[in-house]
Short mmCIF file of C-alpha atoms in Angstrom, two decimals:
data_model
loop_
_atom_site.label_atom_id
_atom_site.label_comp_id
_atom_site.label_asym_id
_atom_site.label_seq_id
_atom_site.Cartn_x
_atom_site.Cartn_y
_atom_site.Cartn_z
CA MET F 79 47.24 -10.46 -17.98
CA ASP F 80 47.74 -13.85 -19.51
CA ASP F 81 45.44 -16.54 -19.94
CA ALA F 82 46.64 -18.35 -17.22
CA SER F 83 45.74 -15.77 -14.76
CA VAL F 84 42.67 -15.36 -16.14
CA ARG F 85 41.59 -19.00 -15.70
CA LEU F 86 42.93 -18.96 -12.34
CA LYS F 87 40.76 -16.14 -11.51
CA ARG F 88 37.92 -17.52 -12.90
CA VAL F 89 38.56 -20.88 -10.61
CA LEU F 90 38.95 -18.68 -7.41
CA ARG F 91 35.90 -16.86 -7.79
CA ARG F 92 34.05 -20.15 -8.62
CA VAL F 93 35.03 -21.91 -5.69
CA ALA F 94 34.79 -18.69 -3.78
CA ALA F 95 31.04 -18.85 -4.97
CA HIS F 96 30.78 -22.45 -4.10
CA TRP F 97 31.95 -21.77 -0.46
CA ARG F 98 29.16 -19.23 0.24
CA ARG F 99 26.82 -21.25 -1.38
CA SER F 100 27.20 -24.90 -0.03
CA LEU F 101 27.03 -25.75 3.05
CA GLN F 102 28.30 -29.64 2.54
CA PHE F 103 31.41 -27.94 0.14
CA ARG F 104 32.22 -25.66 3.39
CA THR F 105 31.90 -28.85 6.03
CA VAL F 106 33.94 -31.01 4.21
CA VAL F 107 37.06 -28.51 3.05
CA ALA F 108 36.90 -27.42 6.56
CA THR F 109 37.31 -31.13 7.80
CA VAL F 110 39.70 -31.34 5.28
CA LEU F 111 41.77 -28.51 6.39
CA LEU F 112 42.00 -29.62 9.94
CA THR F 113 42.36 -33.22 9.14
CA SER F 114 45.65 -32.04 7.10
CA ALA F 115 46.84 -30.02 9.82
CA ALA F 116 46.21 -32.48 12.77
CA SER F 117 47.70 -35.33 10.69
CA VAL F 118 50.99 -33.34 9.77
CA ALA F 119 51.11 -32.25 13.37
CA VAL F 120 51.08 -35.78 14.45
CA GLY F 121 53.36 -36.77 11.92
CA GLY F 122 55.71 -34.32 12.17
CA PHE F 123 55.93 -35.50 15.98
CA LEU F 124 56.20 -39.42 15.77
CA SER F 125 58.71 -38.76 12.81
CA THR F 126 60.66 -36.53 15.00
CA GLN F 127 60.41 -38.78 18.31
CA ILE F 128 61.42 -42.17 15.80
CA ALA F 129 64.56 -40.35 14.72
CA ALA F 130 65.48 -38.83 17.93
CA ALA F 131 64.80 -42.38 19.61
CA LEU F 132 66.62 -44.02 16.64
CA TYR F 133 69.53 -41.64 16.46
CA ASP F 134 70.08 -41.64 20.28
CA GLN F 135 70.41 -45.49 20.51
CA ARG F 136 72.95 -45.66 17.80
CA PHE F 137 74.94 -42.27 18.75
CA ASP F 138 75.55 -44.48 22.42
CA GLN F 139 76.92 -47.24 20.60
CA PHE F 140 78.91 -45.15 18.17
CA SER F 141 80.46 -42.75 20.78
CA ALA F 142 81.38 -46.04 22.78
CA GLU F 143 82.96 -47.71 19.73
CA ALA F 144 84.81 -44.83 18.60
CA THR F 145 86.41 -43.67 21.90
CA ASP F 146 87.42 -47.54 22.84
CA GLN F 147 89.09 -47.40 19.62
CA LEU F 148 91.02 -44.33 19.32
CA THR F 149 92.07 -44.32 22.66
CA GLU F 150 93.59 -48.07 21.98
CA TYR F 151 95.04 -46.81 18.90
CA LYS F 152 96.66 -43.42 20.41
CA ALA F 153 98.24 -45.97 22.66
CA VAL F 154 99.81 -47.65 20.21
CA PHE F 155 101.21 -44.38 18.05
CA ARG F 156 102.40 -43.36 21.75
CA ASP F 157 104.49 -46.65 22.45
CA SER F 158 105.53 -46.95 18.78
CA SER F 159 109.31 -47.99 18.42
CA ALA F 160 108.96 -47.03 14.56
CA THR F 161 112.29 -44.44 13.54
CA ASP F 162 111.88 -44.69 9.75
CA ARG F 163 109.53 -43.60 7.44
CA ASP F 164 108.56 -46.61 6.20
CA THR F 165 108.16 -47.98 9.44
CA ILE F 166 106.09 -45.24 10.48
CA ASN F 167 103.97 -45.54 7.06
CA ARG F 168 103.31 -49.11 7.56
CA LEU F 169 102.22 -48.20 11.11
CA VAL F 170 99.69 -45.80 9.98
CA VAL F 171 98.19 -47.89 7.21
CA ASP F 172 97.94 -50.44 9.08
CA SER F 173 96.26 -48.19 12.30
CA VAL F 174 93.99 -46.73 9.89
CA THR F 175 92.75 -50.17 8.20
CA ALA F 176 92.36 -51.75 11.33
CA LEU F 177 89.88 -49.15 12.29
CA VAL F 178 87.60 -49.44 9.52
CA GLY F 179 84.42 -51.52 10.89
CA SER F 180 82.08 -54.01 8.96
CA ASP F 181 78.80 -53.08 10.29
CA THR F 182 76.20 -53.30 7.44
CA ASP F 183 74.02 -50.41 8.52
CA SER F 184 76.39 -48.06 9.71
CA PRO F 185 79.84 -48.89 8.30
CA ARG F 186 83.08 -47.23 9.67
CA GLN F 187 85.83 -45.21 8.20
CA ALA F 188 88.93 -43.89 9.18
CA ILE F 189 91.36 -40.89 8.65
CA LEU F 190 94.14 -39.87 9.72
CA ALA F 191 95.46 -36.28 8.51
CA PRO F 192 98.53 -33.75 9.95
CA ILE F 193 96.98 -30.74 11.76
CA SER F 194 97.55 -27.71 10.40
CA GLY F 195 100.88 -25.87 11.17
CA GLU F 196 102.77 -28.93 12.30
CA GLU F 197 105.61 -30.69 9.87
CA ILE F 198 104.18 -33.35 7.56
CA VAL F 199 105.54 -36.72 8.24
CA ILE F 200 103.07 -38.64 6.61
CA PRO F 201 100.32 -37.19 4.37
CA THR F 202 96.46 -37.45 4.93
CA THR F 203 95.59 -41.28 5.04
CA SER F 204 92.14 -42.32 4.30
CA SER F 205 90.40 -45.88 4.47
CA GLN F 206 87.92 -44.87 2.02
CA ASN F 207 88.94 -43.87 -1.49
CA GLY F 208 87.83 -40.07 -2.25
CA ALA F 209 87.42 -39.46 1.57
CA THR F 210 89.77 -36.31 2.52
CA ALA F 211 90.21 -34.21 5.57
CA GLY F 212 88.46 -31.55 3.86
CA MET F 213 84.42 -33.09 4.60
CA LEU F 214 85.41 -32.56 8.06
CA PRO F 215 84.02 -29.60 9.86
CA ALA F 216 86.29 -26.85 10.65
CA ASP F 217 84.99 -26.79 14.32
CA LEU F 218 85.86 -30.26 14.80
CA GLN F 219 89.60 -30.34 13.48
CA ALA F 220 89.99 -27.09 15.62
CA ALA F 221 89.01 -29.02 18.86
CA VAL F 222 91.28 -32.09 18.03
CA ALA F 223 94.02 -30.09 16.90
CA ASP F 224 93.71 -27.99 20.41
CA GLY F 225 92.93 -30.72 22.84
CA GLU F 226 93.63 -34.06 24.10
CA ASP F 227 90.14 -35.15 24.34
CA ILE F 228 87.88 -37.12 21.65
CA TYR F 229 85.60 -34.96 20.31
CA TRP F 230 82.83 -35.61 18.06
CA SER F 231 80.25 -33.96 14.97
CA PRO F 232 78.02 -34.42 12.62
CA ILE F 233 79.09 -34.57 8.88
CA LEU F 234 78.15 -34.57 5.45
CA ILE F 235 79.95 -37.72 3.39
CA PRO F 236 80.70 -36.93 -0.43
CA VAL F 237 80.64 -40.08 -1.83
CA THR F 238 79.83 -43.46 0.26
CA GLU F 239 80.87 -46.39 -0.59
CA ARG F 240 77.46 -47.73 -2.09
CA GLY F 241 77.63 -44.63 -4.19
CA GLU F 242 75.48 -42.42 -2.13
CA ILE F 243 76.10 -38.23 -2.46
CA ASP F 244 75.98 -36.11 -0.06
CA ALA F 245 75.17 -38.70 2.81
CA PRO F 246 74.78 -37.85 6.55
CA GLY F 247 77.50 -39.32 8.91
CA ILE F 248 78.72 -38.71 12.47
CA ALA F 249 83.04 -38.11 12.74
CA PHE F 250 84.88 -38.63 16.02
CA GLY F 251 88.65 -37.34 16.26
CA THR F 252 91.38 -37.04 18.98
CA GLN F 253 94.71 -36.03 18.28
CA VAL F 254 97.56 -38.86 18.57
CA ALA F 255 101.66 -38.48 18.26
CA LEU F 256 103.75 -40.02 15.68
CA PRO F 257 107.01 -41.55 16.17
CA PRO F 258 109.67 -40.96 16.61
CA GLU F 259 109.36 -37.16 17.51
CA GLN F 260 105.75 -37.30 18.96
CA THR F 261 104.76 -35.21 16.16
CA PRO F 262 100.75 -34.41 16.63
CA TYR F 263 98.41 -35.62 13.81
CA ALA F 264 94.52 -35.89 14.19
CA LEU F 265 92.77 -39.37 13.99
CA TYR F 266 89.38 -39.52 12.84
CA VAL F 267 86.91 -42.34 12.58
CA TYR F 268 83.20 -41.61 11.17
CA TYR F 269 79.92 -43.73 10.84
CA ASP F 270 78.16 -43.91 7.37
CA LEU F 271 74.42 -42.73 8.36
CA SER F 272 72.89 -43.64 4.82
CA THR F 273 71.49 -46.73 5.96
CA MET F 274 69.57 -45.38 8.85
CA GLN F 275 68.57 -42.39 7.01
CA GLU F 276 66.77 -44.07 4.24
CA THR F 277 65.06 -46.02 7.18
CA LEU F 278 63.76 -42.86 8.71
CA ASP F 279 62.91 -41.21 4.70
CA TYR F 280 60.69 -45.28 4.73
CA ILE F 281 59.07 -44.36 8.03
CA GLN F 282 58.11 -41.00 7.10
CA ARG F 283 56.63 -42.13 3.53
CA VAL F 284 54.82 -44.64 5.45
CA LEU F 285 53.48 -42.10 7.44
CA GLY F 286 52.80 -39.67 4.90
CA ILE F 287 51.13 -42.22 2.76
CA SER F 288 48.92 -43.20 5.58
CA GLY F 289 47.91 -40.04 6.29
CA LEU F 290 46.95 -39.11 2.96
CA ILE F 291 44.62 -42.49 3.19
CA LEU F 292 43.53 -41.38 6.35
CA LEU F 293 42.55 -37.93 4.97
CA MET F 294 40.89 -39.21 1.73
CA MET F 295 38.53 -41.69 4.03
CA ILE F 296 37.64 -38.74 6.55
CA ALA F 297 36.92 -36.66 3.58
CA ALA F 298 34.80 -39.32 2.37
CA ILE F 299 33.02 -39.62 5.60
CA ALA F 300 32.70 -36.18 5.89
CA TRP F 301 30.85 -35.66 2.57
CA TYR F 302 28.71 -38.64 3.69
CA VAL F 303 27.66 -37.66 6.68
CA THR F 304 27.40 -33.85 5.80
CA ARG F 305 25.26 -34.92 2.52
CA SER F 306 22.79 -37.37 4.68
CA VAL F 307 21.57 -34.18 6.61
CA VAL F 308 22.33 -31.60 3.89
CA ARG F 309 20.22 -33.09 1.36
CA PRO F 310 17.02 -32.96 3.50
CA VAL F 311 17.93 -29.58 4.46
CA SER F 312 17.95 -28.67 0.53
CA TYR F 313 15.23 -30.57 -0.65
CA ALA F 314 12.93 -28.76 2.01
CA ALA F 315 14.79 -25.82 0.48
CA SER F 316 13.67 -26.30 -3.04
CA VAL F 317 9.85 -27.25 -1.78
CA SER F 318 9.41 -23.99 0.49
CA GLU F 319 10.77 -22.25 -2.41
CA LYS F 320 8.05 -23.72 -4.52
CA LEU F 321 5.71 -22.97 -1.98
CA ALA F 322 6.65 -19.21 -2.24
CA ALA F 323 6.03 -19.62 -5.65
CA GLY F 324 2.50 -20.51 -5.21
CA GLU F 325 2.81 -24.24 -5.77
CA LEU F 326 0.33 -24.66 -2.36
CA GLN F 327 0.57 -28.65 -3.25
CA GLU F 328 4.19 -29.24 -2.51
CA ARG F 329 5.12 -31.26 0.20
CA MET F 330 8.38 -33.37 1.46
CA GLU F 331 8.95 -36.92 1.00
CA VAL F 332 9.20 -38.46 4.26
CA SER F 333 10.75 -41.92 5.08
CA GLY F 334 12.09 -43.32 8.21
CA GLU F 335 11.53 -42.36 11.72
CA ASP F 336 14.59 -40.34 12.74
CA GLU F 337 14.80 -36.41 13.19
CA VAL F 338 15.08 -35.73 9.61
CA ALA F 339 11.88 -37.74 9.17
CA ARG F 340 10.29 -36.00 11.93
CA LEU F 341 11.06 -32.50 10.12
CA GLY F 342 9.94 -33.75 7.04
CA VAL F 343 6.76 -34.55 9.14
CA SER F 344 6.58 -30.83 10.87
CA PHE F 345 7.31 -29.31 7.67
CA ASN F 346 4.83 -30.99 5.42
CA HIS F 347 1.95 -30.30 8.33
CA MET F 348 3.18 -26.65 8.51
CA ALA F 349 2.52 -26.26 4.29
CA GLY F 350 -0.91 -28.10 4.73
CA SER F 351 -1.65 -25.54 7.32
CA LEU F 352 -0.52 -22.54 5.87
CA GLN F 353 -2.13 -23.58 2.32
CA ASP F 354 -5.83 -23.92 4.24
CA GLN F 355 -4.82 -20.59 5.48
CA ILE F 356 -3.97 -19.08 2.53
CA ASN F 357 -6.99 -20.49 0.65
CA GLN F 358 -9.04 -18.96 3.07
CA LEU F 359 -7.98 -15.47 2.92
CA ALA F 360 -7.71 -16.12 -0.74
CA GLN F 361 -11.86 -16.94 -0.37
CA LEU F 362 -11.95 -14.00 2.09
CA SER F 363 -10.72 -11.68 -0.55
CA GLN F 364 -12.39 -12.37 -3.35
CA MET F 365 -15.25 -12.18 -1.07
CA GLN F 366 -14.54 -8.54 -0.05
CA GLN F 367 -13.68 -7.77 -3.65
CA ARG F 368 -16.91 -9.35 -4.85
CA PHE F 369 -18.77 -7.79 -2.25
CA VAL F 370 -16.99 -3.98 -2.64
CA SER F 371 -18.07 -4.88 -6.36
CA ASP F 372 -21.59 -5.59 -5.82
CA VAL F 373 -22.42 -3.13 -3.53
CA SER F 374 -21.03 -0.62 -5.56
CA HIS F 375 -22.93 -1.36 -8.51
CA GLU F 376 -26.11 -1.55 -6.48
CA LEU F 377 -25.42 1.90 -5.08
CA ARG F 378 -24.88 2.87 -8.62
CA THR F 379 -28.81 3.27 -8.93
CA PRO F 380 -30.38 4.72 -5.61
CA LEU F 381 -27.60 7.19 -5.70
CA THR F 382 -28.17 8.46 -9.35
CA THR F 383 -31.73 8.90 -8.00
CA VAL F 384 -30.24 10.92 -4.72
CA ARG F 385 -28.22 12.74 -6.87
CA MET F 386 -31.03 13.90 -9.44
CA ALA F 387 -33.11 15.10 -6.25
CA ALA F 388 -30.09 17.06 -4.52
CA GLU F 389 -29.77 18.79 -7.69
CA VAL F 390 -33.20 19.78 -7.89
CA LEU F 391 -33.05 20.85 -4.40
CA HIS F 392 -29.85 22.78 -5.02
CA ASP F 393 -31.37 24.83 -8.02
CA SER F 394 -34.13 25.65 -6.11
CA ARG F 395 -31.99 26.84 -3.03
CA GLU F 396 -32.32 30.38 -3.77
CA ASP F 397 -35.87 29.84 -2.34
CA PHE F 398 -35.15 28.31 0.79
CA ASP F 399 -34.53 30.12 3.97
CA PRO F 400 -30.94 30.29 5.07
CA ILE F 401 -30.94 26.95 6.98
CA ASN F 402 -32.35 24.65 4.37
CA LYS F 403 -30.54 26.65 1.46
CA ARG F 404 -27.34 25.40 3.47
CA SER F 405 -28.83 22.09 3.99
CA ALA F 406 -29.19 21.56 -0.06
CA GLU F 407 -25.83 22.93 -0.69
CA ILE F 408 -23.96 20.21 1.50
CA LEU F 409 -26.33 17.75 0.30
CA PHE F 410 -25.13 18.23 -3.10
CA ASP F 411 -21.39 18.79 -2.23
CA GLN F 412 -21.82 15.40 -0.23
CA VAL F 413 -23.66 13.46 -2.86
CA GLU F 414 -20.65 14.15 -5.52
CA ARG F 415 -18.16 13.30 -2.82
CA PHE F 416 -20.13 9.77 -2.80
CA GLN F 417 -20.62 9.44 -6.28
CA ALA F 418 -16.66 10.26 -6.62
CA LEU F 419 -16.06 7.66 -3.99
CA LEU F 420 -18.07 5.07 -5.21
CA ALA F 421 -16.46 5.22 -8.96
CA ASP F 422 -13.07 5.08 -7.15
CA LEU F 423 -14.31 1.85 -5.22
CA LEU F 424 -15.49 0.35 -8.14
CA GLU F 425 -11.89 1.25 -10.15
CA ILE F 426 -10.19 -0.26 -7.24
CA SER F 427 -12.29 -3.38 -7.47
CA ARG F 428 -11.37 -4.11 -10.89
CA PHE F 429 -7.88 -3.43 -10.06
CA ASP F 430 -7.73 -5.78 -7.21
CA ALA F 431 -10.06 -8.42 -9.38
CA GLY F 432 -6.87 -7.92 -12.04
CA ALA F 433 -9.94 -6.77 -14.83
CA ALA F 434 -8.02 -3.66 -15.73
CA THR F 435 -7.10 -3.38 -19.08
CA LEU F 436 -4.64 -1.12 -20.81
CA GLU F 437 -5.60 0.18 -24.24
CA ALA F 438 -2.19 1.94 -25.28
CA GLU F 439 -1.89 4.13 -28.16
CA SER F 440 0.23 7.03 -29.13
CA VAL F 441 -0.43 10.27 -27.04
CA ASP F 442 1.10 13.36 -26.51
CA ILE F 443 2.04 13.70 -22.90
CA VAL F 444 2.54 17.84 -22.98
CA GLN F 445 -1.07 17.99 -24.92
CA LEU F 446 -2.42 15.82 -21.97
CA VAL F 447 -0.54 17.98 -19.24
CA HIS F 448 -1.97 21.16 -20.61
CA HIS F 449 -5.84 19.41 -20.47
CA ALA F 450 -5.13 18.15 -16.96
CA VAL F 451 -4.00 21.80 -16.07
CA ASP F 452 -7.04 23.25 -17.91
CA GLY F 453 -9.12 20.83 -15.60
CA ALA F 454 -7.97 21.81 -12.63
CA ARG F 455 -7.91 25.49 -13.16
CA PRO F 456 -10.84 26.55 -11.41
CA LEU F 457 -9.23 24.99 -8.31
CA ALA F 458 -6.07 26.55 -8.82
CA GLU F 459 -8.39 30.08 -9.06
CA ARG F 460 -10.20 29.39 -6.41
CA LEU F 461 -7.01 28.62 -3.85
CA GLY F 462 -5.06 31.34 -5.38
CA SER F 463 -1.91 29.33 -6.86
CA GLU F 464 -0.26 29.33 -10.00
CA VAL F 465 0.62 26.12 -12.20
CA ARG F 466 3.51 26.82 -14.30
CA ILE F 467 4.26 24.54 -17.03
CA SER F 468 8.13 23.55 -18.15
CA SER F 469 8.68 21.41 -21.00
CA THR F 470 11.70 20.99 -23.11
CA GLU F 471 9.96 19.89 -25.94
CA ALA F 472 6.32 21.17 -27.45
CA SER F 473 5.45 17.60 -28.04
CA CYS F 474 6.27 14.46 -26.85
CA ILE F 475 4.77 10.93 -28.47
CA VAL F 476 4.42 7.92 -26.38
CA ASP F 477 2.65 4.34 -26.00
CA ALA F 478 0.09 4.77 -23.33
CA ASP F 479 -3.48 5.02 -22.02
CA ALA F 480 -4.69 8.32 -22.26
CA ARG F 481 -7.48 8.31 -20.29
CA ARG F 482 -5.30 6.70 -17.06
CA ILE F 483 -2.53 9.20 -17.69
CA ASP F 484 -5.07 11.81 -17.53
CA ARG F 485 -6.45 10.49 -14.38
CA ILE F 486 -2.83 10.26 -12.86
CA LEU F 487 -2.00 13.73 -13.63
CA ARG F 488 -5.50 15.17 -12.64
CA ASN F 489 -4.75 13.45 -9.12
CA LEU F 490 -1.12 14.94 -8.76
CA ILE F 491 -2.35 18.20 -10.20
CA VAL F 492 -5.02 18.14 -7.36
CA ASN F 493 -3.11 16.92 -5.05
CA ALA F 494 -0.28 19.55 -4.94
CA LEU F 495 -2.64 22.58 -5.22
CA GLU F 496 -4.34 21.27 -1.94
CA HIS F 497 -1.47 21.02 -0.09
CA GLY F 498 0.80 23.54 -1.63
CA GLU F 499 -0.85 26.75 0.43
CA ALA F 500 -1.25 28.94 -2.41
CA LYS F 501 2.18 29.08 -3.42
CA PRO F 502 2.85 28.36 -7.31
CA VAL F 503 2.61 24.23 -8.37
CA ASP F 504 5.21 23.95 -10.95
CA ILE F 505 5.27 20.85 -13.73
CA ILE F 506 8.08 19.85 -15.69
CA VAL F 507 8.04 17.66 -18.42
CA ASP F 508 11.02 15.98 -20.32
CA ALA F 509 11.99 13.46 -21.92
CA ASN F 510 14.83 11.25 -23.67
CA SER F 511 15.32 8.32 -25.86
CA GLU F 512 13.44 5.54 -24.19
CA ALA F 513 11.73 7.47 -21.18
CA VAL F 514 9.47 10.44 -20.36
CA ALA F 515 8.58 12.16 -17.44
CA VAL F 516 6.07 14.27 -15.52
CA ALA F 517 7.00 16.06 -12.12
CA VAL F 518 4.34 18.01 -10.52
CA ARG F 519 6.30 20.07 -7.61
CA ASP F 520 4.36 22.13 -4.64
CA HIS F 521 5.84 24.40 -2.04
CA GLY F 522 3.69 23.91 0.79
CA ILE F 523 3.79 21.96 3.83
CA GLY F 524 5.67 19.22 2.31
CA MET F 525 6.09 15.83 4.01
CA THR F 526 8.80 13.90 6.38
CA PRO F 527 9.91 10.80 4.94
CA GLU F 528 7.51 8.41 7.29
CA GLN F 529 4.62 10.28 5.56
CA ALA F 530 6.01 10.22 2.14
CA SER F 531 6.65 6.04 2.68
CA ARG F 532 2.85 5.81 3.24
CA VAL F 533 1.00 8.41 0.84
CA PHE F 534 0.18 5.68 -1.50
CA ASP F 535 -1.81 4.14 0.91
CA ARG F 536 -5.44 3.21 0.37
CA PHE F 537 -7.55 6.19 2.50
CA TRP F 538 -4.29 7.54 4.17
CA ARG F 539 -3.96 11.36 5.35
CA ALA F 540 -0.88 12.88 6.38
CA ASP F 541 -3.27 15.12 8.67
CA THR F 542 -6.22 13.18 9.83
CA ALA F 543 -7.19 16.83 11.06
CA ARG F 544 -6.84 18.47 7.98
CA ALA F 545 -9.79 18.95 5.66
CA ARG F 546 -9.71 17.99 1.85
CA THR F 547 -10.76 21.06 -0.20
CA THR F 548 -11.89 19.05 -2.79
CA GLY F 549 -13.67 16.34 -0.35
CA GLY F 550 -11.66 13.60 -2.37
CA SER F 551 -12.54 9.64 -1.73
CA GLY F 552 -8.83 8.94 -0.12
CA LEU F 553 -8.08 6.63 -3.25
CA GLY F 554 -6.63 9.05 -5.91
CA LEU F 555 -3.12 8.22 -5.59
CA SER F 556 -3.75 4.54 -4.78
CA ILE F 557 -5.43 4.32 -8.17
CA ALA F 558 -2.69 6.28 -10.02
CA THR F 559 -0.35 3.68 -8.72
CA GLU F 560 -2.29 1.05 -10.29
CA ASP F 561 -2.72 2.81 -13.38
CA ALA F 562 1.40 3.28 -13.49
CA ARG F 563 1.98 -0.09 -13.11
CA LEU F 564 -0.56 -1.04 -16.18
CA HIS F 565 2.05 1.35 -17.92
CA ARG F 566 5.70 -0.72 -16.19
CA ALA F 567 5.75 3.18 -15.31
CA TRP F 568 7.42 4.89 -12.07
CA LEU F 569 5.52 7.19 -9.56
CA GLN F 570 7.29 8.27 -6.78
CA ALA F 571 7.25 10.67 -4.13
CA TRP F 572 9.66 13.13 -2.11
CA GLY F 573 8.78 15.46 0.28
CA MET F 574 10.34 17.90 2.55
CA PRO F 575 8.57 19.65 5.61
CA GLY F 576 8.29 23.24 5.05
CA GLU F 577 9.59 23.01 1.42
CA GLY F 578 7.31 20.88 -0.21
CA SER F 579 6.49 17.83 -2.09
CA CYS F 580 6.99 16.51 -5.42
CA PHE F 581 5.74 13.57 -7.66
CA ARG F 582 7.58 12.25 -10.53
CA LEU F 583 6.04 10.11 -13.13
CA THR F 584 8.24 8.28 -15.53
CA LEU F 585 6.57 6.66 -18.71
CA PRO F 586 8.88 4.01 -20.97
CA ARG F 587 8.34 5.90 -24.57
CA ASN F 588 7.04 2.46 -25.80
CA GLN F 589 5.46 -0.61 -24.39
CA GLY F 590 8.48 -3.31 -23.42
CA ILE F 591 10.98 -0.99 -22.62
CA GLU F 592 12.37 -1.32 -19.08
CA LEU F 593 13.13 1.76 -17.31
CA THR F 594 16.56 2.31 -15.93
CA SER F 595 16.44 5.91 -15.39
CA SER F 596 14.55 9.29 -15.29
CA PRO F 597 15.25 12.28 -17.16
CA VAL F 598 13.85 14.48 -14.77
CA ALA F 599 15.62 14.46 -11.42
CA LEU F 600 13.63 14.48 -8.24
CA PRO F 601 12.96 16.75 -6.74
CA PRO F 602 13.56 18.79 -9.74
CA GLY F 603 16.78 20.99 -9.80
CA ALA F 604 18.53 18.59 -8.06
CA ARG F 605 21.84 16.87 -10.01
CA ALA F 606 20.26 13.80 -11.75
CA SER F 607 23.42 11.55 -10.65
CA SER F 608 23.10 11.94 -6.63
CA VAL F 609 20.05 13.65 -5.39
CA ASP F 610 20.30 12.15 -1.79
CA ALA F 611 23.40 14.18 -1.61
CA GLU F 612 21.65 17.67 -2.00
CA ALA F 613 18.83 16.74 0.35
CA PRO F 614 19.21 18.12 3.72
CA ILE F 615 19.51 15.18 6.60
CA GLY F 616 16.15 13.50 7.75
CA ALA F 617 14.67 14.25 4.26
CA GLU F 618 15.60 12.22 2.11
CA PRO F 619 13.55 11.70 -1.02
CA ALA F 620 11.07 8.41 -0.80
CA MET F 621 10.62 6.42 -4.17
CA LEU F 622 7.29 4.84 -3.75
CA GLY F 623 4.96 3.34 -5.99
CA VAL F 624 5.96 1.71 -8.88
CA GLY F 625 9.20 0.44 -10.18
CA GLU F 626 11.65 -2.22 -8.95
CA ASN F 627 14.16 0.04 -9.72
CA SER F 628 13.13 3.14 -7.75
CA GLU F 629 16.31 5.45 -7.27
CA ALA F 630 16.21 8.87 -7.06
CA GLN F 631 17.96 10.54 -10.40
#
């Protein structure tokens, strides 16, 4: 492909992009194109009408003149008493010369030519140098040879007296008889229409130039009008983008009292109302966050006292009657759950306040996985589930906050055990040069796509009637999502009713790396290039949590 083609394609792409993005450009171009089409149509119609009117007027004049002249000289040749060749030749020359017209606009010339197949008495005689019978149309010559009337046809004159080449003309012809044998000859007169053609060309040029000037004026008017309308809209769009970016103090400059000015006033009023509401919501959010944080802190001291009392009662429960013994056990379990909920609320309040920080260091993901599995082993044994770990590497080092990653893994494993229905839970660890992934796969009740889309919401439960085995707070997966976001990692979920669920955590090996893919497919075992194609209809994997490029790998 040559450079010209490449440049042309670039220009076309820029024009297409400008066409999509600019209302003013589209309006001006559409106006110019429509005006051009209208100008061409009107100009063509006017030019045709002018040419037809001028031609019809002149044709009637030429036809009358030619008829009179040809009829007159047809009688001259018929009534001539010439007998010798010289006299006949002089008669022909005088007649042809006399037929020449001196009209400066459309000069007339004459030709006398023998009819094909007849005896040649006098050779072709023309009043114009270089004019021959060969320039006359064949159908005109055939009509003259076969009939006695006067016939006409448009012609193309090779060279006129003024030097024009291939000039337009019109020819009239009739058959005459040369004395003394009444030999049939063809007598023609033709008119040079080059001057008329020049007039028509001039009129067309004037129409074309006028149309071009009018087109430029209309384009300028369309540009000015659309600019006066589009510019305030563009300005409003710019201000709205700044408002969306958080610059709530931005306002439109308003001048005048027209519709655009009223639009600006309404826009500024709307922006002011939005700013007030956003400020109120921000203040309310801060108050709520402060309230949760303060209440959580204030509850820690009495909760600690209640926990100590519950532990004393729980340790002494063997000395109680069955009812009090059961009450002491329930009290101890609920106090533990309350303490876990309080800790989660404190952690969520730190995330909401933006106070959570990442303390990244080199950690071994495989070791963290084993540590999390060891912590969840009592629950797995109580539920009768087997936890299986599959790793392609014995050690995998990444830059991460070990405490937060361990919390994410514990939440995922406990969640899989709770919903695994005593079936095995598989943990798959894999890595590539840029990322490390851990997938926790259970084979229990699974999730629908709608449930998977809400699984990371705070306090959300897929089945409100289903009791939690561990009495969790309902904030575990939400906290895991926030922990993953701090690492700029992906935390994604997949589910299939009756076939289980899978949660995948994908971490960048080093801080600052932007994730583009995951080493582990979702769910594990599917092709990494297209998991959606492997999943049955109605059970597409839901990509949630962290990561704008949360695609199914």
